[in-house]
mmCIF file with all atom_site columns, C-alpha atoms in Angstrom:
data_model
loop_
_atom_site.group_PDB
_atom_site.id
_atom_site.type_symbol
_atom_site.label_atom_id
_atom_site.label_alt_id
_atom_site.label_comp_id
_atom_site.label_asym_id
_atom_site.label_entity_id
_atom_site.label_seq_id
_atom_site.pdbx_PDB_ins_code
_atom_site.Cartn_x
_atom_site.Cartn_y
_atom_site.Cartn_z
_atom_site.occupancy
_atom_site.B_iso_or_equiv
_atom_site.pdbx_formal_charge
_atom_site.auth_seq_id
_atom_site.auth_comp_id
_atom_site.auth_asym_id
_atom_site.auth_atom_id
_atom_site.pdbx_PDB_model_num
ATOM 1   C CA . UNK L 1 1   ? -4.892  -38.505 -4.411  1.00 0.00 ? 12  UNK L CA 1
ATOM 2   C CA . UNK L 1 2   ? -6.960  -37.493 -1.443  1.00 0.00 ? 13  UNK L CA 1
ATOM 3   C CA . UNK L 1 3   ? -3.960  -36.827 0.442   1.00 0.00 ? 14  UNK L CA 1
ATOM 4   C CA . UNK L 1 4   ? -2.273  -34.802 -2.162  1.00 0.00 ? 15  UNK L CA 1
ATOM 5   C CA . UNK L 1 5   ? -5.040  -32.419 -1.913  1.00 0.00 ? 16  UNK L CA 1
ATOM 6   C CA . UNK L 1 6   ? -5.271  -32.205 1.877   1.00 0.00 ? 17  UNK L CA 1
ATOM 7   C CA . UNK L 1 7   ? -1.718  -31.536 1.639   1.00 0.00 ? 18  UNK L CA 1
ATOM 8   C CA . UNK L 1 8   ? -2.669  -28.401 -0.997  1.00 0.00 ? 19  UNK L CA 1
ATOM 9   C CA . UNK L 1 9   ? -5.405  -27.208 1.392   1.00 0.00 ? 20  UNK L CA 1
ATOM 10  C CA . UNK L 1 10  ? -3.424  -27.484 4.321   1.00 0.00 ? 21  UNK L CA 1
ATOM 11  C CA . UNK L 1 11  ? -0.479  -25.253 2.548   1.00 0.00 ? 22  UNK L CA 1
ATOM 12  C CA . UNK L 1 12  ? -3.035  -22.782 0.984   1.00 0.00 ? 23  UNK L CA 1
ATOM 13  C CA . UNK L 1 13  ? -4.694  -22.408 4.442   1.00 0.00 ? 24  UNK L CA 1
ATOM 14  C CA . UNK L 1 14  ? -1.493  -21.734 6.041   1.00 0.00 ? 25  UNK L CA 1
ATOM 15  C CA . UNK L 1 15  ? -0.263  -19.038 3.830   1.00 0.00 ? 26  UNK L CA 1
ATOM 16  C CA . UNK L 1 16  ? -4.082  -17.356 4.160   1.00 0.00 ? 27  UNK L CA 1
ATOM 17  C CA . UNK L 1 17  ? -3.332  -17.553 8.097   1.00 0.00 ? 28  UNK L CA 1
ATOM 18  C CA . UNK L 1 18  ? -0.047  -16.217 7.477   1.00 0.00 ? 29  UNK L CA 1
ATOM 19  C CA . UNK L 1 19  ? -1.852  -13.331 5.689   1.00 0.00 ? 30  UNK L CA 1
ATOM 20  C CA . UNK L 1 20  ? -3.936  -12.845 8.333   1.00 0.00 ? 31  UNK L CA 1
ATOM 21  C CA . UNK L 1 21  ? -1.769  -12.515 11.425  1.00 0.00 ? 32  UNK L CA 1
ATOM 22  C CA . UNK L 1 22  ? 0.717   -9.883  9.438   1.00 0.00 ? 33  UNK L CA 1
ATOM 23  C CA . UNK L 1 23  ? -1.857  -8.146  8.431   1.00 0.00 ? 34  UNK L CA 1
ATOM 24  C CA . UNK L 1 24  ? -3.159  -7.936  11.671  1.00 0.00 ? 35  UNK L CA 1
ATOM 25  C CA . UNK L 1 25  ? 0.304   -7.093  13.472  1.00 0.00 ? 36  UNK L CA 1
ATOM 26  C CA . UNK L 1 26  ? 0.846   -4.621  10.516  1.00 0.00 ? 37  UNK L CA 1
ATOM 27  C CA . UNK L 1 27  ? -2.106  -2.882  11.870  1.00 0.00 ? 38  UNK L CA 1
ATOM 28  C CA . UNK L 1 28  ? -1.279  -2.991  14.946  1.00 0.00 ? 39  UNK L CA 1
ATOM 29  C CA . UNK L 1 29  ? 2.027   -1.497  14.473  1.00 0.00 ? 40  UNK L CA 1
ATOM 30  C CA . UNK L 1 30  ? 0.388   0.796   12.442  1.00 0.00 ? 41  UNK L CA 1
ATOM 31  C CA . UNK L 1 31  ? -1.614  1.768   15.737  1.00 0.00 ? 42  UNK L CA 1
ATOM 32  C CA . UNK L 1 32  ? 1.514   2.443   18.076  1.00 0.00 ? 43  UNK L CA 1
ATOM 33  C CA . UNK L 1 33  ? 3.407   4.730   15.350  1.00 0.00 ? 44  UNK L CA 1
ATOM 34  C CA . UNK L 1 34  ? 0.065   6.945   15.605  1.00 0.00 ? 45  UNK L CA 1
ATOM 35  C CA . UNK L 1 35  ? 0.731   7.426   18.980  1.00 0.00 ? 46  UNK L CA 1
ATOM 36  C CA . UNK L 1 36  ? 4.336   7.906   19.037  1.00 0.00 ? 47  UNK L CA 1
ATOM 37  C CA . UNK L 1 37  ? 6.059   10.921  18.434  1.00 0.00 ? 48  UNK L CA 1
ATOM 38  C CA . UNK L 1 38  ? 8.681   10.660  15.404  1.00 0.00 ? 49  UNK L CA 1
ATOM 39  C CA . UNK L 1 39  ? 7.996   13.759  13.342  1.00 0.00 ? 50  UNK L CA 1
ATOM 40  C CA . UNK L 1 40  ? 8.308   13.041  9.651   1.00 0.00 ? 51  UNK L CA 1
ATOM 41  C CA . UNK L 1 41  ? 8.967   9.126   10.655  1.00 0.00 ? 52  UNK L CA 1
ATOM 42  C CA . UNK L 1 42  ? 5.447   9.145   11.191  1.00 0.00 ? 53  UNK L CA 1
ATOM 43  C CA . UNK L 1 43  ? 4.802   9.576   7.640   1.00 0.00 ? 54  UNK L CA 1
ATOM 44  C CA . UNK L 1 44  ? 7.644   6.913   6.491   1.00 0.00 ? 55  UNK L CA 1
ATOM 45  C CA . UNK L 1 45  ? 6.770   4.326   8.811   1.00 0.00 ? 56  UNK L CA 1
ATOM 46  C CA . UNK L 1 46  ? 2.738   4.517   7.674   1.00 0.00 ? 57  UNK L CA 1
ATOM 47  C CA . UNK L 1 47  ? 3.542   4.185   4.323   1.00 0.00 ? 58  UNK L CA 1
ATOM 48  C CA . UNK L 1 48  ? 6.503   1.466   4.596   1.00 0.00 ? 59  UNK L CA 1
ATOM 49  C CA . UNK L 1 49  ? 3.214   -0.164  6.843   1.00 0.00 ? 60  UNK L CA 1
ATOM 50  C CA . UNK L 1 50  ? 0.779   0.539   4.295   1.00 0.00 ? 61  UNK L CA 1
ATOM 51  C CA . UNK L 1 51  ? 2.821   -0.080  1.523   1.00 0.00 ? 62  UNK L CA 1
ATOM 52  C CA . UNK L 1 52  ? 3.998   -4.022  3.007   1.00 0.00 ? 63  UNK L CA 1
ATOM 53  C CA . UNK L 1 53  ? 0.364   -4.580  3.792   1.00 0.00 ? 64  UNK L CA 1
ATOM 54  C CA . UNK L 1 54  ? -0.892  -4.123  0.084   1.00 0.00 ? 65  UNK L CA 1
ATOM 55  C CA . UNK L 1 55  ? 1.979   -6.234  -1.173  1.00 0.00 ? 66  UNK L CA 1
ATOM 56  C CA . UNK L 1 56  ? 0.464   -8.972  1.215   1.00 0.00 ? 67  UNK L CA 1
ATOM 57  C CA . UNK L 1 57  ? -3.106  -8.601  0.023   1.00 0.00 ? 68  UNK L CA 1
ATOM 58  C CA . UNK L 1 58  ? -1.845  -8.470  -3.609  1.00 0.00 ? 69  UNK L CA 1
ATOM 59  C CA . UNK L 1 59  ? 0.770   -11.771 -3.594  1.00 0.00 ? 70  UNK L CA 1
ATOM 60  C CA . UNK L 1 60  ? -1.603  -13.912 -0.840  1.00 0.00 ? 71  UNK L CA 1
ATOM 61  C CA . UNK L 1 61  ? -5.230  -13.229 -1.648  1.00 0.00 ? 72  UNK L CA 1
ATOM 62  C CA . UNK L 1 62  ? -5.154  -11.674 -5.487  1.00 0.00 ? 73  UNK L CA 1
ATOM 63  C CA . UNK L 1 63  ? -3.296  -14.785 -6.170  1.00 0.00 ? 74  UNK L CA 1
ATOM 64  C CA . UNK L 1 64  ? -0.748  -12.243 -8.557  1.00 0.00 ? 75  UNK L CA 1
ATOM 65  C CA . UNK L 1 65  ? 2.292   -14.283 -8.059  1.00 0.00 ? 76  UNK L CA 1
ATOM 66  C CA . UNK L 1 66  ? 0.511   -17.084 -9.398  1.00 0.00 ? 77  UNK L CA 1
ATOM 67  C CA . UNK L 1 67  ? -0.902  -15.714 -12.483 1.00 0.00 ? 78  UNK L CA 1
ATOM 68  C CA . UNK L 1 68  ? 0.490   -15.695 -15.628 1.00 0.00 ? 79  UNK L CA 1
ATOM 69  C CA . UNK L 1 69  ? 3.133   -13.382 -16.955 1.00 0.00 ? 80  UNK L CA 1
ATOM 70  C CA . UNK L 1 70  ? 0.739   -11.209 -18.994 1.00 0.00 ? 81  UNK L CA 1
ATOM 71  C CA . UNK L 1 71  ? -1.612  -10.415 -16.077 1.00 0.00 ? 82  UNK L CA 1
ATOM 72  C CA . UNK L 1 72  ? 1.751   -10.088 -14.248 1.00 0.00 ? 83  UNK L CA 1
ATOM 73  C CA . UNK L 1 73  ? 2.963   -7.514  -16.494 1.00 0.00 ? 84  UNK L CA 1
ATOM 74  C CA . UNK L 1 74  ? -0.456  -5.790  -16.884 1.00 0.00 ? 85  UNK L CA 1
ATOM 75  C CA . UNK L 1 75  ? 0.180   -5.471  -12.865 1.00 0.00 ? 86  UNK L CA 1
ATOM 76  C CA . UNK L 1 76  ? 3.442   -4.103  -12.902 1.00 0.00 ? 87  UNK L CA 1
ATOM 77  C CA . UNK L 1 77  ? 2.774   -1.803  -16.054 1.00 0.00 ? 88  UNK L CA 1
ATOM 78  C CA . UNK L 1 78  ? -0.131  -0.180  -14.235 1.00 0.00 ? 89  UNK L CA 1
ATOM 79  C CA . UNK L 1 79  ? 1.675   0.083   -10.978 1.00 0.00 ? 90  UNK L CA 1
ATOM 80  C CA . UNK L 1 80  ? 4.504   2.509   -12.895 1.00 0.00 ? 91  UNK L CA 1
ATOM 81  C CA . UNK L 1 81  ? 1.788   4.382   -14.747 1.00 0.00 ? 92  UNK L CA 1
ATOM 82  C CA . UNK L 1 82  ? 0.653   5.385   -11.528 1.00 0.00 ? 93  UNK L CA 1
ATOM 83  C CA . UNK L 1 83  ? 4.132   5.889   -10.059 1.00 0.00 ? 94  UNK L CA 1
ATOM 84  C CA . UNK L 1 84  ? 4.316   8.598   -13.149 1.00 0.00 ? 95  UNK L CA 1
ATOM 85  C CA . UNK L 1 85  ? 1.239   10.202  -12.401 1.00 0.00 ? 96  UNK L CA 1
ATOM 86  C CA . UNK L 1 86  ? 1.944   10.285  -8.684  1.00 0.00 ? 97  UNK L CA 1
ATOM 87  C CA . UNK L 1 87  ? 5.702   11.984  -9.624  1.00 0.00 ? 98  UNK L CA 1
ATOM 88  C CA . UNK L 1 88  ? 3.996   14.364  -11.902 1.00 0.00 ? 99  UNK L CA 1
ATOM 89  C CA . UNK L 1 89  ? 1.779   15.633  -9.338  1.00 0.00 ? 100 UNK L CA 1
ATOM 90  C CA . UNK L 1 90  ? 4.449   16.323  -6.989  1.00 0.00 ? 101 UNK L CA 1
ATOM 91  C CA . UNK L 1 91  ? 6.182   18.314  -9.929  1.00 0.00 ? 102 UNK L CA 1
ATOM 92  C CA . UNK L 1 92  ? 3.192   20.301  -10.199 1.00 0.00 ? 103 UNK L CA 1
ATOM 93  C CA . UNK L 1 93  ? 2.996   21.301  -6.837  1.00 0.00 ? 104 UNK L CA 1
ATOM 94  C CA . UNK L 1 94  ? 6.250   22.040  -6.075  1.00 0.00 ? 105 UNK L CA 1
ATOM 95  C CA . UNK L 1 95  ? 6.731   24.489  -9.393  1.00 0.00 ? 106 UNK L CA 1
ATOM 96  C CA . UNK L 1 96  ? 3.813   26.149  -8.285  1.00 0.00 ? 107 UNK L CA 1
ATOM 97  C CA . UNK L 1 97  ? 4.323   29.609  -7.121  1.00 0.00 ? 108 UNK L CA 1
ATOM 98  C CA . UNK L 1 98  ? 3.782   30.129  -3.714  1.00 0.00 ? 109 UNK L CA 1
ATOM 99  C CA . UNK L 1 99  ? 1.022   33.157  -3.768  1.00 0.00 ? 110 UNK L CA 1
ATOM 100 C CA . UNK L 1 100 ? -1.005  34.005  -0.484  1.00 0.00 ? 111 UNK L CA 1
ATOM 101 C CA . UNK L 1 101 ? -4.496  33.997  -0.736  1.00 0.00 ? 112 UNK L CA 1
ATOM 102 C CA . UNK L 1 102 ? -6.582  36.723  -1.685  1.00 0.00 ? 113 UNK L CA 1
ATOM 103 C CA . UNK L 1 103 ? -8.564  38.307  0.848   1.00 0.00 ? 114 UNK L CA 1
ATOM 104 C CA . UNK L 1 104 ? -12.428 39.186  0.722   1.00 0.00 ? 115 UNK L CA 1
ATOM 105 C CA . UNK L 1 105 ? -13.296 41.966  3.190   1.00 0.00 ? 116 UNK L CA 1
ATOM 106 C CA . UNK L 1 106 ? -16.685 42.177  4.425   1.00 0.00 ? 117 UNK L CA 1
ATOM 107 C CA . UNK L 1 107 ? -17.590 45.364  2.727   1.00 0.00 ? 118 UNK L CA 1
ATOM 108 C CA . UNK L 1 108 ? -17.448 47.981  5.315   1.00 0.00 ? 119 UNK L CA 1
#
């Protein structure tokens, strides 16, 4: 029984270390791009980085792959909500019309 849950603690701690050293080379990675010029791939790579280190914190140290389905779905349901919310703000702005900016003189 003992050995059972060394086994368990030695598995758990190895997918927290795991965790930790992709996080940590996801940062660093993270790091370079900021220094490299690649236009609008600067934008796509920090948010394919950005968006691989939040799964990582969500699967390994939530613990959401091992919840239950419900909490699960909860998960997944709010993730779309926002999804919608973040589509219909780009809607907005781009039917927005494109006006310049009023001008307030100084009085003289």
């Amino acid at each position: 029984m003992n050995q059972d849950k060394d086994k368990a603690f030695r598995a758990h701690l190895r997918r927290l270390v795991f965790a930790w050293v992709a996080l940590l080379v996801l940062m660093f990675t993270s790091l370079a791009t900021a220094f490299v010029p690649l236009g609008t791939g600067n934008l796509v790579a920090g948010l394919a980085i950005a968006t691989v280190k939040a799964a990582l914190v969500i699967a390994i140290f939530m613990g959401l792959l091992r919840e239950q389905m419900a909490v699960r779905l909860a998960a997944a349901f709010a993730l779309g909500l926002w999804l919608v919310m973040v589509g219909l703000s780009g809607v907005d702005y781009a039917t927005r019309p494109h006006a310049p900016a009023t001008f307030q003189g100084n009085g003289r």
